PDB file of C-alpha atoms in Angstrom:
ATOM      1  CA  MET A1116       0.000   0.000   0.000  1.00 34.00           C
ATOM      2  CA  VAL A1117       1.308   3.458  -0.887  1.00 39.00           C
ATOM      3  CA  VAL A1118       0.948   5.984   1.923  1.00 44.00           C
ATOM      4  CA  SER A1119       0.789   9.622   0.828  1.00 48.00           C
ATOM      5  CA  TYR A1120       1.707  12.469   3.179  1.00 52.00           C
ATOM      6  CA  LYS A1121       1.688  15.148   0.503  1.00 54.00           C
ATOM      7  CA  MET A1122      -1.114  17.182   2.077  1.00 52.00           C
ATOM      8  CA  ASP A1123       0.543  17.225   5.526  1.00 81.00           C
ATOM      9  CA  THR A1124       4.125  17.845   4.380  1.00 88.00           C
ATOM     10  CA  LEU A1125       5.387  21.399   4.866  1.00 91.00           C
ATOM     11  CA  LYS A1126       7.884  22.919   2.442  1.00 91.00           C
ATOM     12  CA  CYS A1127      10.743  24.725   4.152  1.00 91.00           C
ATOM     13  CA  ASP A1128      12.859  27.428   2.487  1.00 90.00           C
ATOM     14  CA  VAL A1129      16.187  26.202   3.901  1.00 93.00           C
ATOM     15  CA  PRO A1130      18.060  22.907   3.342  1.00 94.00           C
ATOM     16  CA  LEU A1131      18.997  20.070   5.685  1.00 95.00           C
ATOM     17  CA  ASP A1132      22.582  18.915   6.232  1.00 95.00           C
ATOM     18  CA  VAL A1133      22.340  15.330   7.501  1.00 94.00           C
ATOM     19  CA  ASP A1134      26.099  15.058   8.098  1.00 94.00           C
ATOM     20  CA  VAL A1135      26.151  17.713  10.831  1.00 96.00           C
ATOM     21  CA  TYR A1136      24.661  15.381  13.464  1.00 97.00           C
ATOM     22  CA  GLU A1137      27.686  13.084  13.354  1.00 96.00           C
ATOM     23  CA  LEU A1138      29.988  16.122  13.308  1.00 96.00           C
ATOM     24  CA  LEU A1139      28.350  17.416  16.497  1.00 97.00           C
ATOM     25  CA  TRP A1140      28.800  14.024  18.136  1.00 96.00           C
ATOM     26  CA  ARG A1141      32.445  13.654  17.076  1.00 96.00           C
ATOM     27  CA  SER A1142      33.194  17.216  18.207  1.00 96.00           C
ATOM     28  CA  ARG A1143      31.685  16.484  21.638  1.00 95.00           C
ATOM     29  CA  VAL A1144      29.319  19.420  21.400  1.00 95.00           C
ATOM     30  CA  ARG A1145      27.090  19.819  24.454  1.00 94.00           C
ATOM     31  CA  VAL A1146      23.581  20.621  23.282  1.00 94.00           C
ATOM     32  CA  TYR A1147      20.187  19.069  23.872  1.00 95.00           C
ATOM     33  CA  MET A1148      19.249  16.884  20.904  1.00 95.00           C
ATOM     34  CA  PRO A1149      16.047  14.815  21.073  1.00 95.00           C
ATOM     35  CA  GLU A1150      16.416  11.248  19.843  1.00 96.00           C
ATOM     36  CA  THR A1151      17.395  11.677  16.197  1.00 97.00           C
ATOM     37  CA  VAL A1152      17.573   8.878  13.642  1.00 96.00           C
ATOM     38  CA  VAL A1153      19.546   9.770  10.508  1.00 95.00           C
ATOM     39  CA  PHE A1154      18.665   8.170   7.162  1.00 91.00           C
ATOM     40  CA  LYS A1155      20.776   8.222   4.016  1.00 89.00           C
ATOM     41  CA  TYR A1156      19.432   6.827   0.756  1.00 83.00           C
ATOM     42  CA  GLY A1157      16.422   5.660   2.748  1.00 79.00           C
ATOM     43  CA  ARG A1158      18.500   3.481   5.057  1.00 84.00           C
ATOM     44  CA  LEU A1159      19.150   4.083   8.742  1.00 89.00           C
ATOM     45  CA  GLU A1160      22.664   5.480   9.192  1.00 91.00           C
ATOM     46  CA  HIS A1161      22.913   6.595  12.839  1.00 94.00           C
ATOM     47  CA  TRP A1162      20.782   7.004  15.971  1.00 96.00           C
ATOM     48  CA  PHE A1163      21.692   9.911  18.277  1.00 97.00           C
ATOM     49  CA  PHE A1164      20.341  10.936  21.674  1.00 95.00           C
ATOM     50  CA  SER A1165      21.246  13.173  24.610  1.00 93.00           C
ATOM     51  CA  VAL A1166      22.090  12.369  28.216  1.00 92.00           C
ATOM     52  CA  GLY A1167      22.192  14.810  31.105  1.00 81.00           C
ATOM     53  CA  ASN A1168      19.813  17.197  32.824  1.00 70.00           C
ATOM     54  CA  HIS A1169      20.016  20.794  31.588  1.00 62.00           C
ATOM     55  CA  LYS A1170      17.869  21.889  34.564  1.00 60.00           C
ATOM     56  CA  LYS A1171      20.906  21.392  36.799  1.00 58.00           C
ATOM     57  CA  GLY A1172      22.923  23.856  34.711  1.00 61.00           C
ATOM     58  CA  HIS A1173      24.751  21.290  32.612  1.00 73.00           C
ATOM     59  CA  LEU A1174      24.144  20.993  28.877  1.00 82.00           C
ATOM     60  CA  PRO A1175      23.460  17.392  27.803  1.00 92.00           C
ATOM     61  CA  LYS A1176      26.013  15.265  25.989  1.00 93.00           C
ATOM     62  CA  ILE A1177      25.242  13.861  22.541  1.00 95.00           C
ATOM     63  CA  LYS A1178      25.547  10.080  22.359  1.00 95.00           C
ATOM     64  CA  ARG A1179      25.323   7.669  19.426  1.00 95.00           C
ATOM     65  CA  LYS A1180      23.911   4.182  19.696  1.00 93.00           C
ATOM     66  CA  ARG A1181      26.233   1.376  18.672  1.00 89.00           C
ATOM     67  CA  ASP A1182      25.530   0.024  15.194  1.00 84.00           C
ATOM     68  CA  ILE A1183      25.052  -3.492  16.552  1.00 84.00           C
ATOM     69  CA  THR A1184      22.403  -2.171  18.964  1.00 83.00           C
ATOM     70  CA  VAL A1185      20.597  -0.105  16.339  1.00 83.00           C
ATOM     71  CA  ARG A1186      20.377  -2.948  13.844  1.00 80.00           C
ATOM     72  CA  ARG A1187      19.433  -5.675  16.303  1.00 82.00           C
ATOM     73  CA  GLY A1188      16.008  -7.128  15.496  1.00 81.00           C
ATOM     74  CA  ASP A1189      13.422  -5.094  13.592  1.00 85.00           C
ATOM     75  CA  VAL A1190      14.892  -1.576  13.303  1.00 87.00           C
ATOM     76  CA  PHE A1191      11.572   0.114  12.552  1.00 89.00           C
ATOM     77  CA  ALA A1192       9.846  -1.703  15.403  1.00 91.00           C
ATOM     78  CA  ASN A1193      12.613  -0.437  17.697  1.00 92.00           C
ATOM     79  CA  ILE A1194      11.949   3.152  16.573  1.00 94.00           C
ATOM     80  CA  VAL A1195       8.229   2.816  17.217  1.00 94.00           C
ATOM     81  CA  GLU A1196       8.862   1.271  20.639  1.00 94.00           C
ATOM     82  CA  SER A1197      11.188   4.109  21.631  1.00 94.00           C
ATOM     83  CA  PHE A1198       9.312   7.075  20.130  1.00 96.00           C
ATOM     84  CA  CYS A1199       5.796   5.909  21.039  1.00 95.00           C
ATOM     85  CA  ALA A1200       6.443   4.786  24.619  1.00 92.00           C
ATOM     86  CA  GLY A1201       3.464   5.875  26.705  1.00 91.00           C
ATOM     87  CA  ALA A1202       1.759   7.643  23.786  1.00 93.00           C
ATOM     88  CA  SER A1203      -1.765   7.191  22.453  1.00 92.00           C
ATOM     89  CA  ASP A1204      -2.547   6.902  18.727  1.00 91.00           C
ATOM     90  CA  GLN A1205      -3.155  10.656  18.241  1.00 91.00           C
ATOM     91  CA  ASP A1206      -0.231  11.915  20.336  1.00 93.00           C
ATOM     92  CA  LEU A1207       2.566  13.718  18.488  1.00 95.00           C
ATOM     93  CA  VAL A1208       5.728  11.622  18.663  1.00 96.00           C
ATOM     94  CA  ALA A1209       8.100  12.618  15.834  1.00 96.00           C
ATOM     95  CA  THR A1210       9.106  15.052  13.094  1.00 96.00           C
ATOM     96  CA  TRP A1211      10.509  13.890   9.746  1.00 95.00           C
ATOM     97  CA  ILE A1212      12.822  16.399   8.018  1.00 95.00           C
ATOM     98  CA  SER A1213      14.046  15.394   4.555  1.00 93.00           C
ATOM     99  CA  GLY A1214      15.672  16.771   1.425  1.00 89.00           C
ATOM    100  CA  GLU A1215      18.648  16.658  -0.883  1.00 86.00           C
ATOM    101  CA  ALA A1216      21.825  18.614  -0.092  1.00 82.00           C
ATOM    102  CA  GLY A1217      21.440  22.297  -0.869  1.00 86.00           C
ATOM    103  CA  GLU A1218      17.741  22.006  -1.723  1.00 91.00           C
ATOM    104  CA  PRO A1219      14.800  23.260   0.394  1.00 92.00           C
ATOM    105  CA  CYS A1220      13.765  20.525   2.814  1.00 94.00           C
ATOM    106  CA  ASN A1221      10.368  19.092   3.744  1.00 93.00           C
ATOM    107  CA  VAL A1222       8.932  18.832   7.263  1.00 94.00           C
ATOM    108  CA  LEU A1223       6.349  16.245   8.291  1.00 94.00           C
ATOM    109  CA  HIS A1224       4.936  15.927  11.826  1.00 95.00           C
ATOM    110  CA  LEU A1225       3.818  12.446  12.888  1.00 95.00           C
ATOM    111  CA  THR A1226       1.514  10.975  15.514  1.00 94.00           C
ATOM    112  CA  CYS A1227       2.005   7.526  17.020  1.00 94.00           C
ATOM    113  CA  ARG A1228      -0.393   6.037  14.465  1.00 92.00           C
ATOM    114  CA  SER A1229       0.988   7.859  11.409  1.00 93.00           C
ATOM    115  CA  LEU A1230       4.589   7.109  12.432  1.00 94.00           C
ATOM    116  CA  GLN A1231       3.933   3.381  12.140  1.00 90.00           C
ATOM    117  CA  LYS A1232       2.405   3.823   8.690  1.00 89.00           C
ATOM    118  CA  PHE A1233       5.238   6.138   7.662  1.00 90.00           C
ATOM    119  CA  LEU A1234       7.930   3.641   8.666  1.00 89.00           C
ATOM    120  CA  ALA A1235       6.130   0.828   6.866  1.00 83.00           C
ATOM    121  CA  HIS A1236       6.245   2.976   3.731  1.00 77.00           C
ATOM    122  CA  GLN A1237       9.893   3.867   4.390  1.00 67.00           C
ATOM    123  CA  LYS A1238      10.849   0.181   4.132  1.00 59.00           C
ATOM    124  CA  SER A1239       9.733   0.069   0.510  1.00 53.00           C
ATOM    125  CA  ASP A1240      11.044   3.513  -0.425  1.00 57.00           C
ATOM    126  CA  GLN A1241      14.813   3.161  -0.079  1.00 54.00           C
ATOM    127  CA  LYS A1242      15.881   6.582  -1.306  1.00 59.00           C
ATOM    128  CA  GLY A1243      16.501  10.097  -0.104  1.00 74.00           C
ATOM    129  CA  HIS A1244      18.075  11.632   2.980  1.00 88.00           C
ATOM    130  CA  GLY A1245      16.359  12.740   6.163  1.00 93.00           C
ATOM    131  CA  VAL A1246      16.176  12.668   9.941  1.00 96.00           C
ATOM    132  CA  LEU A1247      13.430  11.367  12.182  1.00 96.00           C
ATOM    133  CA  GLN A1248      13.472  13.366  15.409  1.00 97.00           C
ATOM    134  CA  ARG A1249      11.509  12.599  18.536  1.00 97.00           C
ATOM    135  CA  TRP A1250       8.845  15.158  19.377  1.00 96.00           C
ATOM    136  CA  SER A1251       9.505  17.617  22.209  1.00 94.00           C
ATOM    137  CA  ALA A1252       6.608  19.612  23.625  1.00 94.00           C
ATOM    138  CA  PRO A1253       7.095  23.337  22.880  1.00 95.00           C
ATOM    139  CA  PHE A1254       7.316  26.111  25.439  1.00 93.00           C
ATOM    140  CA  GLY A1255       3.967  27.822  26.019  1.00 93.00           C
ATOM    141  CA  GLY A1256       1.963  25.213  24.107  1.00 94.00           C
ATOM    142  CA  HIS A1257       2.555  26.868  20.730  1.00 95.00           C
ATOM    143  CA  SER A1258       4.851  25.536  18.012  1.00 95.00           C
ATOM    144  CA  THR A1259       7.932  27.781  17.849  1.00 95.00           C
ATOM    145  CA  THR A1260      11.155  27.638  15.843  1.00 96.00           C
ATOM    146  CA  LEU A1261      14.304  29.676  16.421  1.00 96.00           C
ATOM    147  CA  ARG A1262      16.384  30.202  13.283  1.00 97.00           C
ATOM    148  CA  THR A1263      19.972  31.422  13.690  1.00 97.00           C
ATOM    149  CA  ASP A1264      22.650  32.800  11.399  1.00 97.00           C
ATOM    150  CA  TRP A1265      26.129  32.829  12.956  1.00 97.00           C
ATOM    151  CA  SER A1266      29.597  33.939  11.858  1.00 96.00           C
ATOM    152  CA  PRO A1267      32.621  34.998  13.933  1.00 94.00           C
ATOM    153  CA  HIS A1268      31.553  38.655  13.635  1.00 93.00           C
ATOM    154  CA  TYR A1269      27.785  38.435  13.363  1.00 95.00           C
ATOM    155  CA  PHE A1270      24.783  36.735  14.929  1.00 96.00           C
ATOM    156  CA  SER A1271      21.083  37.014  14.138  1.00 96.00           C
ATOM    157  CA  LEU A1272      18.079  35.221  15.589  1.00 96.00           C
ATOM    158  CA  GLU A1273      14.549  35.024  14.251  1.00 96.00           C
ATOM    159  CA  MET A1274      11.640  33.457  16.103  1.00 95.00           C
ATOM    160  CA  CYS A1275       8.525  32.129  14.389  1.00 95.00           C
ATOM    161  CA  THR A1276       5.470  31.148  16.459  1.00 95.00           C
ATOM    162  CA  ASN A1277       2.193  29.526  15.463  1.00 94.00           C
ATOM    163  CA  TRP A1278      -0.868  31.087  17.114  1.00 93.00           C
ATOM    164  CA  MET A1279      -2.747  27.780  17.249  1.00 93.00           C
ATOM    165  CA  LEU A1280      -2.340  25.525  20.263  1.00 94.00           C
ATOM    166  CA  VAL A1281      -0.372  22.370  19.521  1.00 93.00           C
ATOM    167  CA  ASN A1282      -2.972  20.180  21.222  1.00 90.00           C
ATOM    168  CA  ASP A1283      -6.004  21.698  19.458  1.00 90.00           C
ATOM    169  CA  GLN A1284      -7.059  18.560  17.597  1.00 86.00           C
ATOM    170  CA  ARG A1285      -9.885  20.406  15.840  1.00 89.00           C
ATOM    171  CA  ARG A1286      -7.260  21.614  13.352  1.00 89.00           C
ATOM    172  CA  PRO A1287      -4.984  19.506  11.099  1.00 90.00           C
ATOM    173  CA  ILE A1288      -1.516  18.848  12.482  1.00 91.00           C
ATOM    174  CA  HIS A1289       0.310  20.725   9.743  1.00 90.00           C
ATOM    175  CA  GLU A1290      -1.735  23.886  10.432  1.00 91.00           C
ATOM    176  CA  ARG A1291      -1.058  24.015  14.184  1.00 92.00           C
ATOM    177  CA  LEU A1292       2.634  23.070  13.961  1.00 94.00           C
ATOM    178  CA  ALA A1293       3.774  25.109  10.938  1.00 93.00           C
ATOM    179  CA  THR A1294       6.312  27.877  11.633  1.00 94.00           C
ATOM    180  CA  PHE A1295       8.807  29.212   9.062  1.00 92.00           C
ATOM    181  CA  GLU A1296       7.779  26.522   6.608  1.00 86.00           C
ATOM    182  CA  GLY A1297       4.066  27.227   6.959  1.00 71.00           C
ATOM    183  CA  ASN A1298       3.495  30.185   4.633  1.00 72.00           C
ATOM    184  CA  CYS A1299       0.159  30.724   6.397  1.00 77.00           C
ATOM    185  CA  ARG A1300      -1.635  33.484   8.291  1.00 82.00           C
ATOM    186  CA  GLN A1301      -1.542  31.997  11.792  1.00 86.00           C
ATOM    187  CA  ILE A1302       2.184  32.551  12.349  1.00 91.00           C
ATOM    188  CA  THR A1303       4.226  35.483  13.641  1.00 91.00           C
ATOM    189  CA  THR A1304       7.893  36.030  12.805  1.00 91.00           C
ATOM    190  CA  THR A1305      10.029  38.439  14.797  1.00 91.00           C
ATOM    191  CA  SER A1306      13.662  39.286  15.442  1.00 89.00           C
ATOM    192  CA  VAL A1307      12.788  40.933  18.762  1.00 76.00           C
ATOM    193  CA  VAL A1308      13.457  38.144  21.231  1.00 81.00           C
ATOM    194  CA  ASN A1309      13.761  38.036  25.018  1.00 88.00           C
ATOM    195  CA  GLU A1310      17.348  39.060  25.917  1.00 91.00           C
ATOM    196  CA  ASN A1311      17.926  35.995  28.062  1.00 92.00           C
ATOM    197  CA  LEU A1312      16.750  33.647  25.286  1.00 92.00           C
ATOM    198  CA  HIS A1313      18.819  35.532  22.691  1.00 94.00           C
ATOM    199  CA  ALA A1314      21.968  35.226  24.832  1.00 94.00           C
ATOM    200  CA  LYS A1315      21.311  31.541  25.523  1.00 94.00           C
ATOM    201  CA  VAL A1316      20.878  30.649  21.854  1.00 96.00           C
ATOM    202  CA  GLN A1317      23.874  32.738  20.801  1.00 96.00           C
ATOM    203  CA  GLN A1318      26.003  30.905  23.373  1.00 95.00           C
ATOM    204  CA  LEU A1319      24.850  27.582  21.904  1.00 96.00           C
ATOM    205  CA  ASN A1320      25.957  28.693  18.440  1.00 97.00           C
ATOM    206  CA  ASP A1321      29.294  29.964  19.784  1.00 97.00           C
ATOM    207  CA  THR A1322      29.858  26.602  21.459  1.00 96.00           C
ATOM    208  CA  ILE A1323      28.927  24.567  18.386  1.00 97.00           C
ATOM    209  CA  ALA A1324      31.232  26.636  16.168  1.00 97.00           C
ATOM    210  CA  LYS A1325      34.149  26.454  18.619  1.00 96.00           C
ATOM    211  CA  LYS A1326      33.860  22.719  19.256  1.00 96.00           C
ATOM    212  CA  ILE A1327      33.707  21.901  15.541  1.00 96.00           C
ATOM    213  CA  THR A1328      36.611  24.274  14.824  1.00 95.00           C
ATOM    214  CA  ASP A1329      38.691  22.596  17.536  1.00 94.00           C
ATOM    215  CA  GLN A1330      38.338  19.279  15.671  1.00 92.00           C
ATOM    216  CA  GLN A1331      39.465  20.726  12.328  1.00 91.00           C
ATOM    217  CA  ASP A1332      42.997  20.735  10.947  1.00 88.00           C
ATOM    218  CA  GLY A1333      43.701  24.034   9.214  1.00 88.00           C
ATOM    219  CA  ALA A1334      40.086  25.236   9.077  1.00 92.00           C
ATOM    220  CA  LYS A1335      37.467  26.991  11.188  1.00 94.00           C
ATOM    221  CA  VAL A1336      33.728  27.423  11.116  1.00 95.00           C
ATOM    222  CA  TRP A1337      32.940  30.584   9.192  1.00 94.00           C
ATOM    223  CA  ARG A1338      29.166  30.323   8.777  1.00 96.00           C
ATOM    224  CA  LEU A1339      26.547  28.383  10.700  1.00 97.00           C
ATOM    225  CA  GLN A1340      22.796  28.396  10.172  1.00 97.00           C
ATOM    226  CA  CYS A1341      20.658  26.285  12.495  1.00 97.00           C
ATOM    227  CA  ASN A1342      17.108  25.675  13.671  1.00 97.00           C
ATOM    228  CA  PHE A1343      16.320  25.302  17.383  1.00 97.00           C
ATOM    229  CA  LYS A1344      13.163  24.758  19.431  1.00 97.00           C
ATOM    230  CA  PRO A1345      12.323  26.180  22.874  1.00 95.00           C
ATOM    231  CA  CYS A1346      10.911  23.265  24.882  1.00 94.00           C
ATOM    232  CA  ALA A1347       8.260  23.101  27.594  1.00 93.00           C
ATOM    233  CA  ASP A1348      10.846  22.109  30.216  1.00 89.00           C
ATOM    234  CA  GLY A1349      12.912  25.255  29.569  1.00 88.00           C
ATOM    235  CA  GLY A1350      15.552  23.622  27.366  1.00 91.00           C
ATOM    236  CA  ILE A1351      16.587  24.589  23.833  1.00 94.00           C
ATOM    237  CA  ALA A1352      16.530  21.637  21.429  1.00 96.00           C
ATOM    238  CA  PHE A1353      18.762  21.405  18.358  1.00 97.00           C
ATOM    239  CA  MET A1354      16.612  20.473  15.358  1.00 97.00           C
ATOM    240  CA  TRP A1355      18.730  20.728  12.240  1.00 97.00           C
ATOM    241  CA  CYS A1356      21.524  22.651  10.532  1.00 97.00           C
ATOM    242  CA  SER A1357      20.900  24.156   7.105  1.00 96.00           C
ATOM    243  CA  LYS A1358      24.395  25.452   6.413  1.00 95.00           C
ATOM    244  CA  LEU A1359      27.883  24.865   7.761  1.00 96.00           C
ATOM    245  CA  VAL A1360      30.822  26.584   6.045  1.00 95.00           C
ATOM    246  CA  LEU A1361      34.430  25.774   6.930  1.00 94.00           C
ATOM    247  CA  GLU A1362      37.110  28.301   5.994  1.00 92.00           C
ATOM    248  CA  GLU A1363      40.795  27.428   5.464  1.00 90.00           C
ATOM    249  CA  THR A1364      43.155  29.047   7.970  1.00 82.00           C
ATOM    250  CA  ASP A1365      46.901  29.580   8.204  1.00 72.00           C
ATOM    251  CA  ASN A1366      49.055  28.597  11.178  1.00 68.00           C
ATOM    252  CA  THR A1367      48.032  31.760  13.033  1.00 64.00           C
ATOM    253  CA  GLY A1368      44.355  30.913  12.800  1.00 63.00           C
ATOM    254  CA  PHE A1369      43.503  33.635  10.288  1.00 67.00           C
ATOM    255  CA  ALA A1370      41.590  32.951   7.072  1.00 68.00           C
ATOM    256  CA  ILE A1371      43.776  32.308   4.034  1.00 72.00           C
ATOM    257  CA  ASP A1372      43.518  35.026   1.378  1.00 64.00           C
ATOM    258  CA  HIS A1373      42.105  33.270  -1.693  1.00 57.00           C
ATOM    259  CA  ASP A1374      41.786  34.535  -5.210  1.00 56.00           C
ATOM    260  CA  GLU A1375      38.043  35.364  -5.256  1.00 48.00           C
ATOM    261  CA  GLU A1376      37.218  33.665  -8.570  1.00 50.00           C
ATOM    262  CA  ASP A1377      39.140  30.480  -7.714  1.00 54.00           C
ATOM    263  CA  TYR A1378      37.670  30.442  -4.201  1.00 49.00           C
ATOM    264  CA  LEU A1379      34.056  30.693  -5.311  1.00 53.00           C
ATOM    265  CA  SER A1380      34.668  27.972  -7.878  1.00 55.00           C
ATOM    266  CA  SER A1381      36.156  25.625  -5.275  1.00 51.00           C
ATOM    267  CA  VAL A1382      33.580  26.104  -2.519  1.00 49.00           C
ATOM    268  CA  ALA A1383      30.682  25.692  -4.923  1.00 51.00           C
ATOM    269  CA  SER A1384      31.737  22.062  -5.439  1.00 50.00           C
ATOM    270  CA  SER A1385      32.533  21.378  -1.787  1.00 50.00           C
ATOM    271  CA  PRO A1386      30.194  18.955   0.051  1.00 46.00           C
ATOM    272  CA  ARG A1387      30.715  20.939   3.238  1.00 52.00           C
ATOM    273  CA  VAL A1388      29.467  24.200   1.693  1.00 46.00           C
ATOM    274  CA  LEU A1389      25.864  24.327   0.541  1.00 38.00           C
ATOM    275  CA  LYS A1390      26.088  27.749  -1.043  1.00 37.00           C
ATOM    276  CA  ALA A1391      29.018  29.744  -2.398  1.00 33.00           C
ATOM    277  CA  GLU A1392      30.149  32.367   0.085  1.00 41.00           C
ATOM    278  CA  THR A1393      32.077  35.591  -0.320  1.00 37.00           C
ATOM    279  CA  PRO A1394      35.735  34.937   0.638  1.00 35.00           C
ATOM    280  CA  ALA A1395      36.268  35.383   4.359  1.00 36.00           C
ATOM    281  CA  SER A1396      39.332  37.543   3.720  1.00 32.00           C
ATOM    282  CA  ILE A1397      37.056  40.299   2.374  1.00 29.00           C
ATOM    283  CA  TYR A1398      35.846  40.754   5.945  1.00 31.00           C
ATOM    284  CA  SER A1399      38.603  40.036   8.468  1.00 31.00           C
ATOM    285  CA  GLY A1400      40.467  37.117   9.964  1.00 32.00           C
TER     286      GLY A1400
END
């Protein structure tokens, strides 16, 4: 049976970089990440989760399940068991974010019942990249996304909130959960954000950029664009990264001065860069 989610799928205007999750794990970045299952070419690649209680002032650690554990038994049954624990059929349990590198991604929110149907369809549709992320209840009962744009000399934060209550089952799921990807009337987008929240999210981006840079040999993070979610328990959840740009550096840590034409040609073909950037040397080291 073919299961269609076309009507419920939301089209986002930014891409998804599925490789960043492993990079965060390898770089030992401390950030809250709900259980996140990464798929490449339709097949399960990795299963990440967080440990630690941010309420005690410590950011959680990102962990990755061992391959032998992930692939033991029925993989899709294991996902359902983990994501749907204690949930009823109509409870929200997961978000599916998918898309090809550099292309606008799609967002699909799933209940316990629709997740099982979705995974059954996924078995017979072995193609495409995406991540299945466990649902986290939003702060204030309204679906909210924080979108950031970071560089060493600049940081911006936009917040998009849906007016509809998440649990208002009189409305379709995609209407009450849509934020940036919604293109609908019941959302509000603003760059005026609570100072404490702004500082907290900026610190998360600073930490992510520094930790990844520390793991690089002769390169540093020059651009980082991410999506976060303020959660009901007061935490900030990492959802996905839409752009990560690494810039070559010399032995002093400053960006190498490239010939602009050659630089743009090289980064356009780089798998780590989703969009050609102006050379970093035009700004400053």
